Amino acid sequence: MQWIWDDVEKWEELRPYVDTALLPSYYYDENVDIPEHVLRMGYLMKLAVAVEQRLKGRVLLYPLTYQTGEKGGAWKVPGSFGYYFILRFTGHSLLPEATDAEAKVEILTVGDEDLESSVRFDITVDVLCQTILKNWQGNR
């Protein structure tokens, strides 16, 4: 389920089945040129959409959030999910805090090299999905 009206208008019907929030997060470094940010943010969102499509039914994909300024800092994940997966590039500090003490929060990191390779993209989606599936299976 994506954060778009067509999906969200069915929220009440689907809510019992959606137990996972996928939260793409991006650190906006002012020393990086705009075209590079566009490439990186676009890649991160394409990954998130591909993962959501493959795991459709249990996942709500939130819009990309970005952070400027100092790396790090804590932020709270939205409430009422059993699982939270924060998708980000390697090397970006992020300290998420779950609002529910029993919720499972995992950070999924991806490398930022060779972003235009379709083979690398497909493999990365496979690895991310397997990681999420293992988390789901480990908490039955």
Coordinates of C-alpha atoms in Angstrom, one line a residue:
M1 CA 0.0 0.0 0.0
Q2 CA 1.4 3.4 -1.0
W3 CA 0.8 6.8 0.4
I4 CA -1.6 7.7 -2.4
W5 CA -5.3 8.4 -2.3
D6 CA -6.4 5.4 -4.3
D7 CA -4.7 3.1 -1.8
V8 CA -5.3 5.0 1.4
E9 CA -9.1 5.3 0.8
K10 CA -9.2 1.6 1.4
W11 CA -7.3 2.0 4.6
E12 CA -10.1 0.9 7.1
E13 CA -10.7 -2.3 5.1
L14 CA -7.0 -3.2 4.7
R15 CA -5.7 -2.0 8.1
P16 CA -5.9 -5.4 9.9
Y17 CA -3.5 -6.8 7.3
V18 CA -1.0 -4.0 7.2
D19 CA 1.5 -4.4 10.0
T20 CA 4.6 -2.9 8.5
A21 CA 5.7 0.6 7.7
L22 CA 8.5 1.2 5.1
L23 CA 10.1 4.6 5.7
P24 CA 12.6 5.8 3.1
S25 CA 15.0 8.3 4.7
Y26 CA 17.5 10.5 3.0
Y27 CA 20.3 12.7 4.4
Y28 CA 20.6 15.9 2.3
D29 CA 24.3 16.9 2.3
E30 CA 24.8 20.5 1.1
N31 CA 28.2 19.6 -0.3
V32 CA 26.6 17.3 -2.9
D33 CA 25.3 18.8 -6.2
I34 CA 21.5 18.8 -6.9
P35 CA 21.7 16.4 -9.9
E36 CA 23.4 13.8 -7.6
H37 CA 20.7 14.3 -4.9
V38 CA 18.0 13.8 -7.6
L39 CA 19.7 10.5 -8.7
R40 CA 20.1 9.2 -5.1
M41 CA 16.6 10.2 -3.9
G42 CA 15.0 8.8 -7.0
Y43 CA 17.0 5.5 -6.6
L44 CA 15.9 5.2 -2.9
M45 CA 12.2 5.8 -3.8
K46 CA 12.4 3.3 -6.7
L47 CA 13.8 0.7 -4.3
A48 CA 11.1 1.5 -1.8
V49 CA 8.3 1.2 -4.4
A50 CA 9.7 -2.1 -5.7
V51 CA 9.9 -3.6 -2.2
E52 CA 6.3 -2.4 -1.5
Q53 CA 5.0 -3.9 -4.7
R54 CA 6.7 -7.2 -4.0
L55 CA 5.4 -7.4 -0.5
K56 CA 2.0 -5.8 -1.2
G57 CA -0.6 -6.4 1.4
R58 CA 1.4 -6.1 4.6
V59 CA 3.4 -2.9 3.9
L60 CA 2.5 0.8 4.0
L61 CA 5.1 2.8 2.1
Y62 CA 5.5 6.3 3.6
P63 CA 6.8 9.2 1.5
L64 CA 10.5 9.8 1.5
T65 CA 11.7 12.0 4.4
Y66 CA 14.9 13.8 4.3
Q67 CA 17.2 15.3 6.9
T68 CA 19.5 18.3 6.4
G69 CA 22.2 19.7 8.7
E70 CA 23.9 17.5 11.2
K71 CA 23.9 13.8 10.6
G72 CA 22.2 11.8 13.2
G73 CA 19.5 12.9 15.6
A74 CA 16.5 10.9 16.7
W75 CA 13.1 10.9 15.3
K76 CA 10.0 8.9 16.1
V77 CA 8.4 6.4 13.7
P78 CA 4.6 6.6 13.3
G79 CA 2.6 4.6 15.7
S80 CA 0.5 1.4 15.3
F81 CA 2.7 -0.9 13.3
G82 CA 4.5 -4.1 14.5
Y83 CA 7.4 -3.6 12.1
Y84 CA 9.2 -0.5 10.9
F85 CA 11.8 -0.7 8.2
I86 CA 13.8 2.5 7.6
L87 CA 15.5 2.5 4.1
R88 CA 18.6 4.6 3.8
F89 CA 22.0 4.8 2.2
T90 CA 25.0 3.4 4.1
G91 CA 26.8 6.0 6.3
H92 CA 23.8 8.0 7.3
S93 CA 23.2 8.1 11.0
L94 CA 19.7 7.8 12.1
L95 CA 18.3 6.8 15.5
P96 CA 14.6 6.0 15.2
E97 CA 12.5 5.6 18.2
A98 CA 9.4 3.4 18.1
T99 CA 6.3 4.7 19.8
D100 CA 5.3 1.1 20.7
A101 CA 7.8 -0.7 22.9
E102 CA 7.0 -4.0 21.3
A103 CA 7.5 -2.8 17.7
K104 CA 10.5 -4.0 15.8
V105 CA 12.5 -1.3 14.1
E106 CA 15.1 -2.3 11.5
I107 CA 17.4 -0.1 9.4
L108 CA 17.9 -1.3 5.9
T109 CA 21.0 0.2 4.4
V110 CA 21.9 0.3 0.7
G111 CA 25.1 1.3 -1.0
D112 CA 25.3 4.4 -3.2
E113 CA 27.6 3.0 -5.9
D114 CA 26.5 2.1 -9.5
L115 CA 23.0 3.5 -9.0
E116 CA 22.2 3.3 -12.7
S117 CA 22.7 -0.5 -12.9
S118 CA 19.4 -2.4 -13.4
V119 CA 21.1 -5.7 -12.3
R120 CA 22.3 -4.1 -9.0
F121 CA 18.8 -2.6 -8.5
D122 CA 17.1 -6.0 -8.9
I123 CA 19.6 -7.7 -6.6
T124 CA 19.1 -5.0 -4.0
V125 CA 15.3 -5.3 -4.1
D126 CA 15.7 -9.1 -3.6
V127 CA 18.0 -8.7 -0.6
L128 CA 15.7 -6.1 1.0
C129 CA 12.6 -8.3 0.5
Q130 CA 14.5 -11.3 2.0
T131 CA 15.5 -9.3 5.0
I132 CA 12.0 -8.1 5.6
L133 CA 10.6 -11.7 5.2
K134 CA 13.2 -13.0 7.6
N135 CA 12.1 -10.4 10.2
W136 CA 8.5 -11.4 9.7
Q137 CA 9.3 -15.1 10.1
G138 CA 11.5 -14.6 13.1
N139 CA 8.7 -12.9 15.1
R140 CA 5.8 -15.4 14.8

